[in-house]
PDB file of C-alpha atoms in Angstrom:
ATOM      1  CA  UNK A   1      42.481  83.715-209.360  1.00  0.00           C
ATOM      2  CA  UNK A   2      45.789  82.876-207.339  1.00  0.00           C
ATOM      3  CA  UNK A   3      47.147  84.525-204.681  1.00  0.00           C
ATOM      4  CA  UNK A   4      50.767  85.467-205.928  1.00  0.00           C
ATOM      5  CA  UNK A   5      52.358  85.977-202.326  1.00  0.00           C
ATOM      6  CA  UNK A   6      55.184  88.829-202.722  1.00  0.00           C
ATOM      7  CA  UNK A   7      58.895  87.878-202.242  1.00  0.00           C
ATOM      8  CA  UNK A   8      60.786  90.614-199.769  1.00  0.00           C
ATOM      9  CA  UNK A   9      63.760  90.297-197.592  1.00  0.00           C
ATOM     10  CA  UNK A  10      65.283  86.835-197.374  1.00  0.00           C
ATOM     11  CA  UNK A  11      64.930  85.509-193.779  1.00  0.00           C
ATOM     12  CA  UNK A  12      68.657  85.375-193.841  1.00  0.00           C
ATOM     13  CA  UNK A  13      69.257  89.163-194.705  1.00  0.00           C
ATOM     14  CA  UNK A  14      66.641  89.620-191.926  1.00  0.00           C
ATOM     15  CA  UNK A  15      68.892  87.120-189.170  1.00  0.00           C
ATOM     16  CA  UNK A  16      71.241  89.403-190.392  1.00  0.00           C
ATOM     17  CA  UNK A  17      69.805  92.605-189.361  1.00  0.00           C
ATOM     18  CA  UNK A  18      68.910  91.495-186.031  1.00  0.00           C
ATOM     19  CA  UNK A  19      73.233  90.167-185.813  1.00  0.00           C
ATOM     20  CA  UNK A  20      73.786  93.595-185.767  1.00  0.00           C
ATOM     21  CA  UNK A  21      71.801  95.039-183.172  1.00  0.00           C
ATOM     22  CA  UNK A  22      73.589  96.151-179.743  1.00  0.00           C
ATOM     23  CA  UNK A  23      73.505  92.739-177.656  1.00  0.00           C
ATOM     24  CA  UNK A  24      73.715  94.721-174.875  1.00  0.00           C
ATOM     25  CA  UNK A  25      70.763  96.869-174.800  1.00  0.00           C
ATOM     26  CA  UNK A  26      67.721  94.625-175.184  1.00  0.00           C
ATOM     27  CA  UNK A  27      65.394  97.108-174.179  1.00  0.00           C
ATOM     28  CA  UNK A  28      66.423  99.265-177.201  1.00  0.00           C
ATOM     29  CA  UNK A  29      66.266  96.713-179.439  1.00  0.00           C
ATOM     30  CA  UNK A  30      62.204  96.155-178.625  1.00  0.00           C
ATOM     31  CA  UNK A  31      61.088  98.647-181.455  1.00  0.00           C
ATOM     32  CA  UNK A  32      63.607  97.415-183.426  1.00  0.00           C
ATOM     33  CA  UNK A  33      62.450  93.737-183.887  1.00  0.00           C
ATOM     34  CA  UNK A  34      58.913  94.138-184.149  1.00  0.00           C
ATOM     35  CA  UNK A  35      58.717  95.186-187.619  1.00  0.00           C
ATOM     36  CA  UNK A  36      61.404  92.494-188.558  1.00  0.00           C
ATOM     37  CA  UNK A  37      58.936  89.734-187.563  1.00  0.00           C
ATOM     38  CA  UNK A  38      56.010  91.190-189.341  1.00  0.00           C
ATOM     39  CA  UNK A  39      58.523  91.240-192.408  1.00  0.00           C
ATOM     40  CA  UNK A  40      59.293  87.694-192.172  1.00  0.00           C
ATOM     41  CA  UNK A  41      55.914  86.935-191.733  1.00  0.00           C
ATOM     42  CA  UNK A  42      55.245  88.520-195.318  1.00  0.00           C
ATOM     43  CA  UNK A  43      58.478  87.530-196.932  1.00  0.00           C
ATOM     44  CA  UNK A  44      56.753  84.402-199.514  1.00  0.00           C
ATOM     45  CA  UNK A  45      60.541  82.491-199.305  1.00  0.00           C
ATOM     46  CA  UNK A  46      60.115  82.029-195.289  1.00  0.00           C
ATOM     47  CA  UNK A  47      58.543  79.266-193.837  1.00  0.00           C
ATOM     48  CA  UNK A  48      60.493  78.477-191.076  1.00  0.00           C
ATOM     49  CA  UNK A  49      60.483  80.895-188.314  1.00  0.00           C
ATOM     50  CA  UNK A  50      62.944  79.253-185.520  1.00  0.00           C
ATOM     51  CA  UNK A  51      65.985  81.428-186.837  1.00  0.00           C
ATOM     52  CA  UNK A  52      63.896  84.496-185.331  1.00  0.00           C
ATOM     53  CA  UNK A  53      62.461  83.161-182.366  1.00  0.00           C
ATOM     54  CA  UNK A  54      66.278  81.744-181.533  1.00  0.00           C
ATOM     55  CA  UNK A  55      68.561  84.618-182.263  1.00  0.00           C
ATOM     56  CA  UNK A  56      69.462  85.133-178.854  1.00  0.00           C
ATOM     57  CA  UNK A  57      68.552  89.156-179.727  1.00  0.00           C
ATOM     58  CA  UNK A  58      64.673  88.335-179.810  1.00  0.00           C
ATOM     59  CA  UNK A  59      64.794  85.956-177.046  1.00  0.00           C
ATOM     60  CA  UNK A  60      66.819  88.910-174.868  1.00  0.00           C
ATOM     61  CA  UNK A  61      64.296  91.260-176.079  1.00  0.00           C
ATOM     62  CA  UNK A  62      61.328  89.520-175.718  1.00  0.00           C
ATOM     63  CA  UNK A  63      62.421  89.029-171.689  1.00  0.00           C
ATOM     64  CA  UNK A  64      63.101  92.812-171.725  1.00  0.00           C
ATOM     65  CA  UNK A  65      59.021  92.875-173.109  1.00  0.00           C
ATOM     66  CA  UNK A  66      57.809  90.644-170.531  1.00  0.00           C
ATOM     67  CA  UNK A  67      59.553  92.759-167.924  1.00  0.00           C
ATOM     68  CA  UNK A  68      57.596  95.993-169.184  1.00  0.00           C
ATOM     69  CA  UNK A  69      54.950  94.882-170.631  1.00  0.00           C
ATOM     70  CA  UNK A  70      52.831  97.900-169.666  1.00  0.00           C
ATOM     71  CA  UNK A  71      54.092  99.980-172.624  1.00  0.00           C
ATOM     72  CA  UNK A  72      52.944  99.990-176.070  1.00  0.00           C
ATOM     73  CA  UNK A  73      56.408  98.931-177.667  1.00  0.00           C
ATOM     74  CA  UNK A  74      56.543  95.778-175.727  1.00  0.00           C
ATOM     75  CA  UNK A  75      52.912  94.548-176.342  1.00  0.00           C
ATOM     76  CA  UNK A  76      54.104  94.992-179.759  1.00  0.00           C
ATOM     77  CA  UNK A  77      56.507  92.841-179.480  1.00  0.00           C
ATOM     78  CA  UNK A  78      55.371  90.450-177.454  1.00  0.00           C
ATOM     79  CA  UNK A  79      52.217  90.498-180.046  1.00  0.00           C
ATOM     80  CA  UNK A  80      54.221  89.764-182.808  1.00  0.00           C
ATOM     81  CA  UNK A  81      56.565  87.199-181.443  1.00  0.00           C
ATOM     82  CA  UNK A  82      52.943  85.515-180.624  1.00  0.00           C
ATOM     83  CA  UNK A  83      51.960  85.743-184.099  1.00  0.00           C
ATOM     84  CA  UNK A  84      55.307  84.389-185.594  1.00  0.00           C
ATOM     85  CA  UNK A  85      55.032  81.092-183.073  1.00  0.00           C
ATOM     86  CA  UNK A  86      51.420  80.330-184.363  1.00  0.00           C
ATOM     87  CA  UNK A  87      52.840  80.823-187.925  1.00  0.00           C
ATOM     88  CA  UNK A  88      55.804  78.643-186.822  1.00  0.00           C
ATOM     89  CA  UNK A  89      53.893  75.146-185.207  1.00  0.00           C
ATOM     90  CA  UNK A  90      49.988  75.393-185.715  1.00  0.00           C
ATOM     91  CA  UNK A  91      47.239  76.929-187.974  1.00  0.00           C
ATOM     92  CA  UNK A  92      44.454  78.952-188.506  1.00  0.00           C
ATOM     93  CA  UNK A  93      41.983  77.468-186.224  1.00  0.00           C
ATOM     94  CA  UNK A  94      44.733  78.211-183.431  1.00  0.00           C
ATOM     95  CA  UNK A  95      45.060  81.992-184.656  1.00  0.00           C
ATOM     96  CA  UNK A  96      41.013  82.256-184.385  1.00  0.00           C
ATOM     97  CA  UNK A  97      41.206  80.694-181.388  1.00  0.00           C
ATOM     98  CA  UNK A  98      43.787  82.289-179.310  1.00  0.00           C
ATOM     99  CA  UNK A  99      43.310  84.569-176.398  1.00  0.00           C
ATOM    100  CA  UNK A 100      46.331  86.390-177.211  1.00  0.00           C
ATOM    101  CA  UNK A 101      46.239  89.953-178.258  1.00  0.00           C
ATOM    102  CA  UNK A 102      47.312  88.883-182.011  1.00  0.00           C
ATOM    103  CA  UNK A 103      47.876  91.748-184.789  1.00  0.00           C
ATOM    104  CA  UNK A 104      45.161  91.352-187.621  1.00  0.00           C
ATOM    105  CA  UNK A 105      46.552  89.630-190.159  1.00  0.00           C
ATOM    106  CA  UNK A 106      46.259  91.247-193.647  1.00  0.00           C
ATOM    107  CA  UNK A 107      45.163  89.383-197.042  1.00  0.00           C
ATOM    108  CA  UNK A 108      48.911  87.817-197.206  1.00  0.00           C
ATOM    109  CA  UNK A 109      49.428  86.418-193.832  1.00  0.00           C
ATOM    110  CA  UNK A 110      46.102  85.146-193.797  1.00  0.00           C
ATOM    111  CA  UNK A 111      46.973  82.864-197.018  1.00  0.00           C
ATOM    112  CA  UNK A 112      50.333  82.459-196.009  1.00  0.00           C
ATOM    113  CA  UNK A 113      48.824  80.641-192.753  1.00  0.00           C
ATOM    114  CA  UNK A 114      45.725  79.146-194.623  1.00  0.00           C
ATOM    115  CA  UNK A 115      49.306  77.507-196.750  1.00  0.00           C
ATOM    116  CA  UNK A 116      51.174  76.363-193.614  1.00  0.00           C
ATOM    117  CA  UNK A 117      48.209  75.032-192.303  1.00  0.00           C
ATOM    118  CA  UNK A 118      47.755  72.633-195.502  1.00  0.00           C
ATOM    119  CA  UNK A 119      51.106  71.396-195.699  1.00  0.00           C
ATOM    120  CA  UNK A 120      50.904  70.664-191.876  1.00  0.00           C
ATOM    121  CA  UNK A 121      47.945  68.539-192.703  1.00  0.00           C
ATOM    122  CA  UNK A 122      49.766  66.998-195.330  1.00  0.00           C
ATOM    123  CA  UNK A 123      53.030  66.094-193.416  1.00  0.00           C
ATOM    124  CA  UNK A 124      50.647  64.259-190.442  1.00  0.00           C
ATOM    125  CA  UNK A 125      48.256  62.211-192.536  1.00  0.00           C
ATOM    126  CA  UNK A 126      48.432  59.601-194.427  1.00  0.00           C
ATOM    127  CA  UNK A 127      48.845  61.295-197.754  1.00  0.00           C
ATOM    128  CA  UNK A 128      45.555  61.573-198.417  1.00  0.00           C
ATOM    129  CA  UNK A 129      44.013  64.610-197.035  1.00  0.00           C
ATOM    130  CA  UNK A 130      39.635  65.021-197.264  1.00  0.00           C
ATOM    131  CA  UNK A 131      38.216  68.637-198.515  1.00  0.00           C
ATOM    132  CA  UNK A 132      36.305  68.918-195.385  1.00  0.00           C
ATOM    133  CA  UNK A 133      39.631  67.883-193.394  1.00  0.00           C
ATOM    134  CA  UNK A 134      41.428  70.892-195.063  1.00  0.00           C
ATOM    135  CA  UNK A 135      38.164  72.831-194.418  1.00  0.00           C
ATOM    136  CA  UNK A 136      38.083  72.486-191.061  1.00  0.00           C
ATOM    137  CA  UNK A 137      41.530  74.019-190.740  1.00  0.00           C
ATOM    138  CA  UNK A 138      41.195  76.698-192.581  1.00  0.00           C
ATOM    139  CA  UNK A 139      38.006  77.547-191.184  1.00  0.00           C
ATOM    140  CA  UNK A 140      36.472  77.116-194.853  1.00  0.00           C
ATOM    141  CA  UNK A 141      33.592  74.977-193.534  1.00  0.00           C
ATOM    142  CA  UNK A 142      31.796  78.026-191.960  1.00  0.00           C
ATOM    143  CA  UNK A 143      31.148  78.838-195.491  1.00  0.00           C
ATOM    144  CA  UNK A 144      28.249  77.392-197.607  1.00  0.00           C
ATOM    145  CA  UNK A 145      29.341  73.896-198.806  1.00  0.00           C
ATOM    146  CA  UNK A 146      29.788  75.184-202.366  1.00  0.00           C
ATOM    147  CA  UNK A 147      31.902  77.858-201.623  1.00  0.00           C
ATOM    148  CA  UNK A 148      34.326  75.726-199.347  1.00  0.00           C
ATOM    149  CA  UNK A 149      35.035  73.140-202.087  1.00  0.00           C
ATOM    150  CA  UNK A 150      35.803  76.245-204.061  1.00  0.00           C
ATOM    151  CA  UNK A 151      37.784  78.043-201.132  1.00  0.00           C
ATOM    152  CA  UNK A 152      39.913  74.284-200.786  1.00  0.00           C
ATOM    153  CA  UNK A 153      40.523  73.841-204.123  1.00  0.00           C
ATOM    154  CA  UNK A 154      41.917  77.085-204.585  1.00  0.00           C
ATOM    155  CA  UNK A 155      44.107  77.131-201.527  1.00  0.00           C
ATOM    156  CA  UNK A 156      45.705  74.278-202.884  1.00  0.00           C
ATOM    157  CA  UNK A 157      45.846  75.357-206.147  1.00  0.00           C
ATOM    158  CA  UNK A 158      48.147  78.865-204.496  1.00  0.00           C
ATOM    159  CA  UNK A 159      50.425  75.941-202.527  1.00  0.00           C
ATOM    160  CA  UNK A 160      50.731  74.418-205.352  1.00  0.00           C
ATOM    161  CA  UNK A 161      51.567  77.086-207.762  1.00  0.00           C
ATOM    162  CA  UNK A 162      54.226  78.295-205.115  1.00  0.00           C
ATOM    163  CA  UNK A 163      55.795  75.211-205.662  1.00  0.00           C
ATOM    164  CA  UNK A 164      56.338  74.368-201.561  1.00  0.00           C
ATOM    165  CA  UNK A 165      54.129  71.516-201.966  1.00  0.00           C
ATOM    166  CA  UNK A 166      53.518  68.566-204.853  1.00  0.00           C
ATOM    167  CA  UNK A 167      50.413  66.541-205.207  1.00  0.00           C
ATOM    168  CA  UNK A 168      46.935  66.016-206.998  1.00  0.00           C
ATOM    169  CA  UNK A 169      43.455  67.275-206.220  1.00  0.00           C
ATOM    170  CA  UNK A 170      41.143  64.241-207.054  1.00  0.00           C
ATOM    171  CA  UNK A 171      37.283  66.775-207.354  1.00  0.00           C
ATOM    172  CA  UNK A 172      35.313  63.538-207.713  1.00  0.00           C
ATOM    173  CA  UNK A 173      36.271  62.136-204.138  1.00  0.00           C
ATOM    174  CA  UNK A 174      36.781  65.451-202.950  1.00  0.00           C
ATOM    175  CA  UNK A 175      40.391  64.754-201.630  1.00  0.00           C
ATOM    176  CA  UNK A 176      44.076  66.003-201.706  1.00  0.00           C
ATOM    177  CA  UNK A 177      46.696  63.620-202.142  1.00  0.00           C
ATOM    178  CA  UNK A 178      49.436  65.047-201.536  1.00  0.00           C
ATOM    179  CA  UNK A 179      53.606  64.082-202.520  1.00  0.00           C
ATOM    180  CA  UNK A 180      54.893  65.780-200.371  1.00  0.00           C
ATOM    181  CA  UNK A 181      56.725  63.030-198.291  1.00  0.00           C
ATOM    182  CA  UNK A 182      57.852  61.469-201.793  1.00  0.00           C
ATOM    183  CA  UNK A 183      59.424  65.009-203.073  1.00  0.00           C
ATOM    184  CA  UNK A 184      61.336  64.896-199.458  1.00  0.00           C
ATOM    185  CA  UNK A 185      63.119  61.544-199.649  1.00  0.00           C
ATOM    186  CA  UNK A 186      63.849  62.121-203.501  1.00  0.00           C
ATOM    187  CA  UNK A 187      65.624  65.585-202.324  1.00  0.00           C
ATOM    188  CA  UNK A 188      67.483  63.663-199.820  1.00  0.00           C
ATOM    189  CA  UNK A 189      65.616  65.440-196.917  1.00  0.00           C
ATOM    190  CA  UNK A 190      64.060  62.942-194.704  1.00  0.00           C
ATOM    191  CA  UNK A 191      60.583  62.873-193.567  1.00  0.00           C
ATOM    192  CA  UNK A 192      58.751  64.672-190.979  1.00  0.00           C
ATOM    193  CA  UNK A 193      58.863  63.446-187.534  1.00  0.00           C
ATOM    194  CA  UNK A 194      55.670  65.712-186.790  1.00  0.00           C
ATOM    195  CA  UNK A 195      53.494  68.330-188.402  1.00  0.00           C
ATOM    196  CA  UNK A 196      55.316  70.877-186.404  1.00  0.00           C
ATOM    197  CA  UNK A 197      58.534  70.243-188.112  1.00  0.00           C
ATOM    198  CA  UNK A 198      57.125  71.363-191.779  1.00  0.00           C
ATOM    199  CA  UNK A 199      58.848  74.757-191.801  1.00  0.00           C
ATOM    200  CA  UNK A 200      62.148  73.623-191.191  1.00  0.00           C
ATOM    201  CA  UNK A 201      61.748  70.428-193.787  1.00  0.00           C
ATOM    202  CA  UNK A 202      61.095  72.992-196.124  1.00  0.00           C
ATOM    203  CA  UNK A 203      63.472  75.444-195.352  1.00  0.00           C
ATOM    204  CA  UNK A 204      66.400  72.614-195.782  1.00  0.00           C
ATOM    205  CA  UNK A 205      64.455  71.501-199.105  1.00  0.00           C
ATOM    206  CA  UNK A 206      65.105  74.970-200.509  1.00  0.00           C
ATOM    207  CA  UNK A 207      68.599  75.089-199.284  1.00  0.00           C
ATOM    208  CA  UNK A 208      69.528  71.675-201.029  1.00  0.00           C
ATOM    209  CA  UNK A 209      68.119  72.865-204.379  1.00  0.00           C
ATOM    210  CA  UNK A 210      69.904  76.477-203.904  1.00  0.00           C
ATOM    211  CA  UNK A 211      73.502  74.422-203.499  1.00  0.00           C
ATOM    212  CA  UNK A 212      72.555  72.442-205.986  1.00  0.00           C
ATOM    213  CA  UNK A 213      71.742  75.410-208.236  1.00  0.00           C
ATOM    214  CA  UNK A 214      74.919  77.040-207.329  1.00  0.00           C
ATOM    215  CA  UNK A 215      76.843  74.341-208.059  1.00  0.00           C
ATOM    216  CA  UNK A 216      76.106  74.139-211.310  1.00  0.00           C
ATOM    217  CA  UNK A 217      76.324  77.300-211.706  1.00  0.00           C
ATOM    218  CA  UNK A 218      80.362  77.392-210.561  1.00  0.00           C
ATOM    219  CA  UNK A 219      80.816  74.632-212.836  1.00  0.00           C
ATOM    220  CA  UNK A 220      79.550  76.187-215.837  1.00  0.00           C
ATOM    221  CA  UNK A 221      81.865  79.549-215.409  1.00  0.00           C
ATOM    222  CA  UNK A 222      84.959  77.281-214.693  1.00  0.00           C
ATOM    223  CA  UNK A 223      84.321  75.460-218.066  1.00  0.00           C
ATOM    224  CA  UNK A 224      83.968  78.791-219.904  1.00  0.00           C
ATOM    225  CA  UNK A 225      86.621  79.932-218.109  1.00  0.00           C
ATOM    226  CA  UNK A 226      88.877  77.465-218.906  1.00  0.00           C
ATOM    227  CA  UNK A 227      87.469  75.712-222.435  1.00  0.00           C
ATOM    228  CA  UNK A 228      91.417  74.139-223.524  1.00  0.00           C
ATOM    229  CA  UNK A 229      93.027  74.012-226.933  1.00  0.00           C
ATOM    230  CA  UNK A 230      89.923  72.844-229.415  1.00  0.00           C
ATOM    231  CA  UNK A 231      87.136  73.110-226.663  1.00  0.00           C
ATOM    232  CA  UNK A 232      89.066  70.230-224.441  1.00  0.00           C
ATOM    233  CA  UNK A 233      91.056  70.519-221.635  1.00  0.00           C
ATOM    234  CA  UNK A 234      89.300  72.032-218.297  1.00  0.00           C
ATOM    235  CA  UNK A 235      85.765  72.475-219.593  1.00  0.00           C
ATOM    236  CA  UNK A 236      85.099  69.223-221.239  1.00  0.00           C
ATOM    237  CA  UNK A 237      86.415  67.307-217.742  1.00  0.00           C
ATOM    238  CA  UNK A 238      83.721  70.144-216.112  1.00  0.00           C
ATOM    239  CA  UNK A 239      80.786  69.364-218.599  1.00  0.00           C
ATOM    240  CA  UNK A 240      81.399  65.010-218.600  1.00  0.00           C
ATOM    241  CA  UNK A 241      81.159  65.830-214.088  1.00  0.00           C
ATOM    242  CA  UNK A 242      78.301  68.311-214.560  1.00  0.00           C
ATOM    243  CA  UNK A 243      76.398  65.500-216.392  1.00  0.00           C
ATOM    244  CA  UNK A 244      77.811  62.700-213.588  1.00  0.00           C
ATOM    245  CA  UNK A 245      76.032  65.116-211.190  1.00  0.00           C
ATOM    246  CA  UNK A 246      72.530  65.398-212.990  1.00  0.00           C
ATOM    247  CA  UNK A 247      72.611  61.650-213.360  1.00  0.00           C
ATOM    248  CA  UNK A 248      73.381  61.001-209.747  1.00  0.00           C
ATOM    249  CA  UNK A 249      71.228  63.547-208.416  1.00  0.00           C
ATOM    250  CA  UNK A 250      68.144  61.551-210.427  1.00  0.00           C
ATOM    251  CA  UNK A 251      69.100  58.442-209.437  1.00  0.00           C
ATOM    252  CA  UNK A 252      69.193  59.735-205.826  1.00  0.00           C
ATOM    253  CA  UNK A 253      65.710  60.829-206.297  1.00  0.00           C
ATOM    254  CA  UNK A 254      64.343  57.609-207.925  1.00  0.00           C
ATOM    255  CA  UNK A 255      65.868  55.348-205.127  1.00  0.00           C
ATOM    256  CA  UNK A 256      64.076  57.976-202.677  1.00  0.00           C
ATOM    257  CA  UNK A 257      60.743  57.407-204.242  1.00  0.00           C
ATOM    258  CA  UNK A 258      61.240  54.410-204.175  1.00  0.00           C
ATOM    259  CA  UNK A 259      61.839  53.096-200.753  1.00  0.00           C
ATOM    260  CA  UNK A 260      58.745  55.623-199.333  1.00  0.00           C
ATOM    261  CA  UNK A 261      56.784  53.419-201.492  1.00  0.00           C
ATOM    262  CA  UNK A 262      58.196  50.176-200.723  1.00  0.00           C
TER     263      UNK A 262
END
């Protein structure tokens, strides 16, 4: 059965929040921030966690942690902000491994990671990504070999469904080959300089579509806003450049699939 990975506060709303704590008292803001990472780290839009570890607010805080890290609030913190850089660049195998006093991660973070830890592996190989490969990462292989074709199909499966990555499972060969470098050059993207890049690709995929979206969106209100005398005037010029877009917008996309396949 899929994993349907609950949508909560945007990671923008949550930037937001942490804008309007008091710059000035970073030690206050400690017990503030904590829960706002473990948030984004649950939100199913967020993949990208550099606009939290940036905001100068965490990084003043986190200093404030270091500074007193005896109490509980600041290993909290400091816990947390460990969690959300693992999250950020690596995978599970890095979470298992770590000598960091992590929180546990619950049955959402642990796919959300199991996810990020995929697409990683996608972005860095050559396209084609092995069952056992994927296993390894995920720490599937520690099951019996049965159960970790089953646990890799279905992780895939969940990314896929989600629709942050594109690609094909091929059972026979027992291998994962993945689009996802195609669906980035057809979006106008780019291409990942390393694995540790994937949340931000995909956080500037989902922007492009959102403009995009919203575009369209404008364009349709002005046209029935404005329709003309017989269903000219404003709103036929706004439907013949809504269709321009669509067209160019494909044609953008083919030239991108193109050229990553030349």
């Amino acid at each position: 059965m899929s994993l349907q990975l609950p949508s909560t506060t945007p990671i923008n709303d949550l930037v937001k929040i942490i804008d309007n704590l008091p710059a000035t008292t970073p030690k206050t803001n400690i017990k503030s921030i904590s829960p706002i990472l473990t948030q984004a780290l649950q939100n199913s839009q967020t993949y990208s966690f550099s606009p939290l570890l940036t905001h100068p607010n965490v990084v003043a805080a986190k200093a404030a942690a270091t500074t007193s890290s005896s109490s509980s609030e600041s290993q909290r913190l400091l816990s947390a902000l460990a969690l959300v850089e693992i999250f950020e660049s690596q995978s599970t195998v890095q979470f298992t491994s770590s000598t960091q006093s992590l929180p546990q991660l619950n049955t959402i973070m642990q796919r959300k990671l199991e996810i990020l830890s995929l697409i990683r592996l996608a972005a860095s190989s050559s396209r084609e990504v092995p069952y056992q490969t994927i296993a390894s990462a995920c720490l599937f292989e520690q099951q019996t070999p049965d159960s970790h074709v089953s646990s890799v199909e279905s992780l895939v499966l969940d990314a896929l469904s989600l629709t942050i990555l594109t690609g094909k499972l091929n059972q026979k060969a027992q291998i994962f080959k993945s689009d996802l470098h195609k669906t980035l050059s057809a979006e106008g993207v780019g291409s990942f300089g390393n694995e540790n890049e994937v949340g931000t690709m995909l956080e500037k995929l989902r922007n492009v579509k959102a403009r995009g979206e919203n575009c369209l969106k404008e364009l349709d209100k002005l046209a029935a806003s404005n329709p003309g005398e017989g269903g000219g005037g404003w709103g036929a010029e706004v439907d013949k450049f809504r269709e321009s877009c669509l067209r160019s917008g494909e044609e953008g996309g083919q030239r991108g699939v193109k050229r990553k396949g030349e």
